[in-house]
CSV table of C-alpha atoms in Angstrom, one decimal:
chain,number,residue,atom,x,y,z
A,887,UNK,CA,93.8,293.9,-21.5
A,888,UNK,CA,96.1,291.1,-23.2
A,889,UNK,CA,94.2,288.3,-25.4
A,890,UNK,CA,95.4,286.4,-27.9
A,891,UNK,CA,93.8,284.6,-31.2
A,892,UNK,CA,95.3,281.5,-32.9
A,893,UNK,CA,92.5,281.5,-35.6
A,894,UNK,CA,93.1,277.4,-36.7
A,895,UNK,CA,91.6,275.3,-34.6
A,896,UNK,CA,93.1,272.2,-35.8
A,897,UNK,CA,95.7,271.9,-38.7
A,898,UNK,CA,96.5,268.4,-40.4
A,899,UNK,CA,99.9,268.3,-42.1
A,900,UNK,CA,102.0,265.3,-43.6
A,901,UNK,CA,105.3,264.0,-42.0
A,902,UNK,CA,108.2,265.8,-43.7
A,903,UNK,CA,106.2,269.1,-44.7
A,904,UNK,CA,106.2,272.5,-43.3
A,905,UNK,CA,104.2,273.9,-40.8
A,906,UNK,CA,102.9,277.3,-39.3
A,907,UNK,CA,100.7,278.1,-36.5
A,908,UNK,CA,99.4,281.4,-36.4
A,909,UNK,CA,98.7,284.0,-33.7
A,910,UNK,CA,98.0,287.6,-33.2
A,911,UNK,CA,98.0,289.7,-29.9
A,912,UNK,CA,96.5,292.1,-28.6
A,913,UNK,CA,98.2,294.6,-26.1
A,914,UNK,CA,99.3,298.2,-25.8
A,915,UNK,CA,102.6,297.9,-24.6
A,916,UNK,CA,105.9,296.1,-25.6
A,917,UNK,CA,104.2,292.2,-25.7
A,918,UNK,CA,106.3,289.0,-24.2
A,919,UNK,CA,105.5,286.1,-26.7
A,920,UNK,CA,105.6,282.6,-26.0
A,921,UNK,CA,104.5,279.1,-27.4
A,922,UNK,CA,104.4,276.2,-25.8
A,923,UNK,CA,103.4,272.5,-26.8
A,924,UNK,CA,101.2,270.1,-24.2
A,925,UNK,CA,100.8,266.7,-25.3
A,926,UNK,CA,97.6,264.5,-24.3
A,927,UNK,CA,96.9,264.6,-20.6
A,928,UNK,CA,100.6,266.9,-20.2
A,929,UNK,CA,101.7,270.0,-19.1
A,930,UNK,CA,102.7,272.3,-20.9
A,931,UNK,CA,106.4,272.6,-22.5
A,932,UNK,CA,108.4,276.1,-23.5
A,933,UNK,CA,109.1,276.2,-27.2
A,934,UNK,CA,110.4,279.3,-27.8
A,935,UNK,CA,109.8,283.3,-26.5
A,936,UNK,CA,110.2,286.9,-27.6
A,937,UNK,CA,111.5,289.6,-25.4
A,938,UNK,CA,113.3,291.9,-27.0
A,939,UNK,CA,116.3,291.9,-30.2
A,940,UNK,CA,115.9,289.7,-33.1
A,941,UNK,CA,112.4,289.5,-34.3
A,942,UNK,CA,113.3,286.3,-35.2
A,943,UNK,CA,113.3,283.7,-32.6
A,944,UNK,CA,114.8,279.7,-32.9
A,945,UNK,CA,113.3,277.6,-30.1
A,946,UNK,CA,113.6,273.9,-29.1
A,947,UNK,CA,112.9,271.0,-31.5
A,948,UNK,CA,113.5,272.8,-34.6
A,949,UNK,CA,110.9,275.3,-34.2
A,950,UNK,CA,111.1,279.2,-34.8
A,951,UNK,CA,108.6,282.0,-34.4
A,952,UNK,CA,108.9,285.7,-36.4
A,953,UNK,CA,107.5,288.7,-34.4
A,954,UNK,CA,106.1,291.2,-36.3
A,955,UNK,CA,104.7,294.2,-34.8
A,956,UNK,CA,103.0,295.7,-37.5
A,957,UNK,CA,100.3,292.7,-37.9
A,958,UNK,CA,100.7,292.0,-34.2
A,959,UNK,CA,101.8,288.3,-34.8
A,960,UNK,CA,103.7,285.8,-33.6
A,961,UNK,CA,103.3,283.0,-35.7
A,962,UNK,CA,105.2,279.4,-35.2
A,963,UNK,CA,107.1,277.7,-37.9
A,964,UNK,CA,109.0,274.7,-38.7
A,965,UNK,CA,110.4,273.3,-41.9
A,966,UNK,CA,109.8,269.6,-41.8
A,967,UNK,CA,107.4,267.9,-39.4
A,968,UNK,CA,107.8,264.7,-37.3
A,969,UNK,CA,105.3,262.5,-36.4
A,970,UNK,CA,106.3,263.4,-32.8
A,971,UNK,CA,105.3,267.0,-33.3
A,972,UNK,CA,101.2,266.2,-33.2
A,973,UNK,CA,100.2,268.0,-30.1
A,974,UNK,CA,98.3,271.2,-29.1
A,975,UNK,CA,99.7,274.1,-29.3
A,976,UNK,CA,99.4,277.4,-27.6
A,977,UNK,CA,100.6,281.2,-28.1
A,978,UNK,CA,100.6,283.2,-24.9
A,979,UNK,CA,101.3,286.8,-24.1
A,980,UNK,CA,102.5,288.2,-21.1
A,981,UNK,CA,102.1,291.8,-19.8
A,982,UNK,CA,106.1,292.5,-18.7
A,983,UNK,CA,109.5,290.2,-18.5
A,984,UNK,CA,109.8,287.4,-15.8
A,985,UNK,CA,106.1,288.2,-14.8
A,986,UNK,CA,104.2,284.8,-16.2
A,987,UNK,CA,100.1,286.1,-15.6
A,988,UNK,CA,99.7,285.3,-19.1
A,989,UNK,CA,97.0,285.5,-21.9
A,990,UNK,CA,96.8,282.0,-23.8
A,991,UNK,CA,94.8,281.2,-27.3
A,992,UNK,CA,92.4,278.7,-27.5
A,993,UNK,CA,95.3,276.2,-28.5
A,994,UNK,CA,95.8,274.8,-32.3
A,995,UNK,CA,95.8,271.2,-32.9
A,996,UNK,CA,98.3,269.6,-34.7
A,997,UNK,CA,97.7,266.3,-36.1
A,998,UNK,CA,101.0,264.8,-38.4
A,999,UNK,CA,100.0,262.2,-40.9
A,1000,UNK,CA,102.5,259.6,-42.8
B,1159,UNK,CA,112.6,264.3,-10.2
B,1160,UNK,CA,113.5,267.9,-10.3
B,1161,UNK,CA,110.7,269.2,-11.9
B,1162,UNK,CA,107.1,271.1,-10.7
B,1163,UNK,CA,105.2,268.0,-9.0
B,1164,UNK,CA,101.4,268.0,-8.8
B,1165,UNK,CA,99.4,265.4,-7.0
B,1166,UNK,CA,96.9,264.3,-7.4
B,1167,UNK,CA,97.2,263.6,-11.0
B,1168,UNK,CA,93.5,262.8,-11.1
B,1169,UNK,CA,90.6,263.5,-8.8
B,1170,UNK,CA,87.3,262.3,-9.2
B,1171,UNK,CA,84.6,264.0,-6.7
B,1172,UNK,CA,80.9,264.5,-6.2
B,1173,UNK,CA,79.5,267.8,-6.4
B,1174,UNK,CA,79.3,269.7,-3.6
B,1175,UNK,CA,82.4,267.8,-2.1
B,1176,UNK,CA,86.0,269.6,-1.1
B,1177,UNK,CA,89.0,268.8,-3.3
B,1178,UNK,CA,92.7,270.0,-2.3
B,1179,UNK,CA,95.7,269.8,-4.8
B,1180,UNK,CA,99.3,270.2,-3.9
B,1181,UNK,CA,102.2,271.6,-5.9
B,1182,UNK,CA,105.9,271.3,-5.2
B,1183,UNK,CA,107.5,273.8,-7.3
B,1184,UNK,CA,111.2,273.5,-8.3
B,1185,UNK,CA,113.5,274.2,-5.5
B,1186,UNK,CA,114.5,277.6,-4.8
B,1187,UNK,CA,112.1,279.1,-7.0
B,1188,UNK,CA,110.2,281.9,-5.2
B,1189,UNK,CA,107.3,282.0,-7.8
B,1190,UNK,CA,104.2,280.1,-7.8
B,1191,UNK,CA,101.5,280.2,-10.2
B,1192,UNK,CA,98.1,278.2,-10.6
B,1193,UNK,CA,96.4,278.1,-14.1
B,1194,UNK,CA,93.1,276.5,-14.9
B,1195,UNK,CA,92.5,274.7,-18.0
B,1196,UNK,CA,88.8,273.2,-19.6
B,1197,UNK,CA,89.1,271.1,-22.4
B,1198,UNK,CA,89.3,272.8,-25.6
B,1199,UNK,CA,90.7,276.0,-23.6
B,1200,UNK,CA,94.0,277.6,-23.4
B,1201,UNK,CA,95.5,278.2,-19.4
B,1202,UNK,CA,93.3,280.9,-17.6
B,1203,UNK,CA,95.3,282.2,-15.0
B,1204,UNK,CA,94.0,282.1,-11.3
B,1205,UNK,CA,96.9,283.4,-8.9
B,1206,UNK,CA,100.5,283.8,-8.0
B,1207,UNK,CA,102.6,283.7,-5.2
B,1208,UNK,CA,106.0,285.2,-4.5
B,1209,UNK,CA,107.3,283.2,-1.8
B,1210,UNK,CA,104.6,282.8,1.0
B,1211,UNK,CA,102.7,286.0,-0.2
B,1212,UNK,CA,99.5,285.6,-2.4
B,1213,UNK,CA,100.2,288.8,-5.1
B,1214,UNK,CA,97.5,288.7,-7.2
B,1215,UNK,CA,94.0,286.7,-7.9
B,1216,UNK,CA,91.8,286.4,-11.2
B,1217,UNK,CA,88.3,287.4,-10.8
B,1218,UNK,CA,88.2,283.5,-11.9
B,1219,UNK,CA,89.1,282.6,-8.2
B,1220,UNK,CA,85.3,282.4,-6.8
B,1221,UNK,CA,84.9,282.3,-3.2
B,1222,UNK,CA,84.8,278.6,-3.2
B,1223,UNK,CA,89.0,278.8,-4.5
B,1224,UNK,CA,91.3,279.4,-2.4
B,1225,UNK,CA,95.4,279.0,-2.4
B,1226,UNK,CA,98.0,279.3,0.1
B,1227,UNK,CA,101.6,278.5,0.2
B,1228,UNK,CA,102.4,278.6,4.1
B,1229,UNK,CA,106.1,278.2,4.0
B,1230,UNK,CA,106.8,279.5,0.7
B,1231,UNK,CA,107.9,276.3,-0.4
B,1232,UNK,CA,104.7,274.1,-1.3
B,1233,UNK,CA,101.3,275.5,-2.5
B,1234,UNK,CA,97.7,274.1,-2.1
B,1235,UNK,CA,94.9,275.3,-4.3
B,1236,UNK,CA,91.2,274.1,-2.3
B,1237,UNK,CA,88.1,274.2,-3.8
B,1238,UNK,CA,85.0,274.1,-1.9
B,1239,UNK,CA,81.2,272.8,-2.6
B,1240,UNK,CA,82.4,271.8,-5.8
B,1241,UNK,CA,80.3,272.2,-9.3
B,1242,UNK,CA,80.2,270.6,-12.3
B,1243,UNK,CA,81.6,273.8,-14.1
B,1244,UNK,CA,84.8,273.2,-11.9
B,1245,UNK,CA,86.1,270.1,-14.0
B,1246,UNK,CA,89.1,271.1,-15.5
B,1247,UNK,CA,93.1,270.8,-15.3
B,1248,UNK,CA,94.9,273.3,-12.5
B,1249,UNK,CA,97.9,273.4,-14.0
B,1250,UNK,CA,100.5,274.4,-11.4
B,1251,UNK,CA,104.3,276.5,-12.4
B,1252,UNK,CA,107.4,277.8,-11.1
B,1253,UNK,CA,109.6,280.3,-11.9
B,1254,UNK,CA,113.0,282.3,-9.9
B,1255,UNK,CA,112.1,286.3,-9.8
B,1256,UNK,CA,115.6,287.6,-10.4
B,1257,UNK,CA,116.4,291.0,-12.4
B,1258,UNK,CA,117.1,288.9,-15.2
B,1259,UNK,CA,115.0,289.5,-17.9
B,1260,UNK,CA,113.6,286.2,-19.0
B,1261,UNK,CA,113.6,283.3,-16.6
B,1262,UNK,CA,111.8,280.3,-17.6
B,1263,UNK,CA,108.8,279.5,-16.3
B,1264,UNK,CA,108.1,275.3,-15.4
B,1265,UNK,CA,104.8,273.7,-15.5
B,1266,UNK,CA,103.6,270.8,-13.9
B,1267,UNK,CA,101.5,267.9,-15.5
B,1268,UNK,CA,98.0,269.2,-14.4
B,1269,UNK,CA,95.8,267.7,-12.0
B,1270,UNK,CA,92.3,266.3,-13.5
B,1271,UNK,CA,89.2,267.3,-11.9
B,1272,UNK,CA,86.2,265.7,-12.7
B,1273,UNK,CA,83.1,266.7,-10.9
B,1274,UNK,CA,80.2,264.6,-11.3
């Protein structure tokens, strides 16, 4: 079976410094990697997602996410943080392309302070 | 709007009441998916739908749950004799099954349940 971990449950960070989420998976085959962002009361919003190729992945809003296989992670990066970016943030996993049953984490929460 | 629609937004129902939520998935998309969400939670999935056909259910979906999409256009997710341990978001999603590898998959906003 598929899960997924994000081991920070909430991460503060100031405006204009880096961040990174982490996330490890858990899954036999080839894994389909995805993080999204959901803001208060919201749905939830693609940021980025790992097929196949290039290990490392650029998403929307400045994000990017390395896949590395041999720690079976998928962790979430960005240089410089907005205010904007505080949200919750999930890693998912999915079991083939195009099929969307997916595994989420628990969520990390992001809070951004001036 | 082009997006997935959910209504209602927010429902607020006694136990042991009956609660239906729609979704409206982007046009043309042939997949349909229904997530739930508890607060502090990631998405559990619940079920999916290629076009009018229910393909798969979680061992989440209780007897009480149950989901249709009639016309293959539209989905409703009804749960019966509601519980407190039902209050969550049902987050509903859309996506085209093509061959292409990697199609984007759109969520709604969530609809609120509160069971009290």
């Amino acid at each position: 079976a598929q899960s997924v971990t994000q081991p920070d449950i909430h991460i503060t960070v100031s405006e204009g410094a880096s961040l990174e989420l982490r996330c490890n998976y858990s899954y036999g085959a080839t894994p389909y990697l995805f993080w999204y962002v959901q803001s208060p009361g919201q749905g939830l919003q693609l940021l980025l997602k790992y097929f196949s190729g290039d290990t490392l992945v650029q998403g929307i809003k400045g994000f990017e996410a390395e896949f590395k296989r041999s720690q079976s992670s998928f962790n979430l990066r960005k240089p410089s943080v907005h205010w904007s970016d505080a949200a919750e943030y999930f890693c998912a996993v999915g079991p083939r392309a195009n099929d969307y049953k997916l595994s989420f984490g628990a969520g990390t929460t992001v809070t951004v302070r001036a | 709007d082009t997006g997935v629609s959910q209504d209602p937004r927010h429902k607020i129902t006694k136990r042991g009441q009956n609660v239906t939520f729609r979704c409206d998935p982007i046009s043309e998309h042939n997949r349909l998916y229904w997530y739930r969400q508890t607060l502090g939670q990631g998405p559990e999935f619940l079920t999916y739908f290629q076009n009018e056909a229910q393909l798969e259910k979680s061992r989440l979906l209780s007897d009480r749950f149950s989901a249709e999409r009639p016309k293959g256009s539209f989905s409703t997710l009804e749960i019966q004799r509601t519980e407190q341990g039902d209050s969550a978001m049902y987050l509903c999603a859309s996506t085209v099954r093509t061959g292409i590898v990697g199609n984007t998959i759109y969520f709604g906003e969530g609809s609120w349940l509160t069971v009290v």
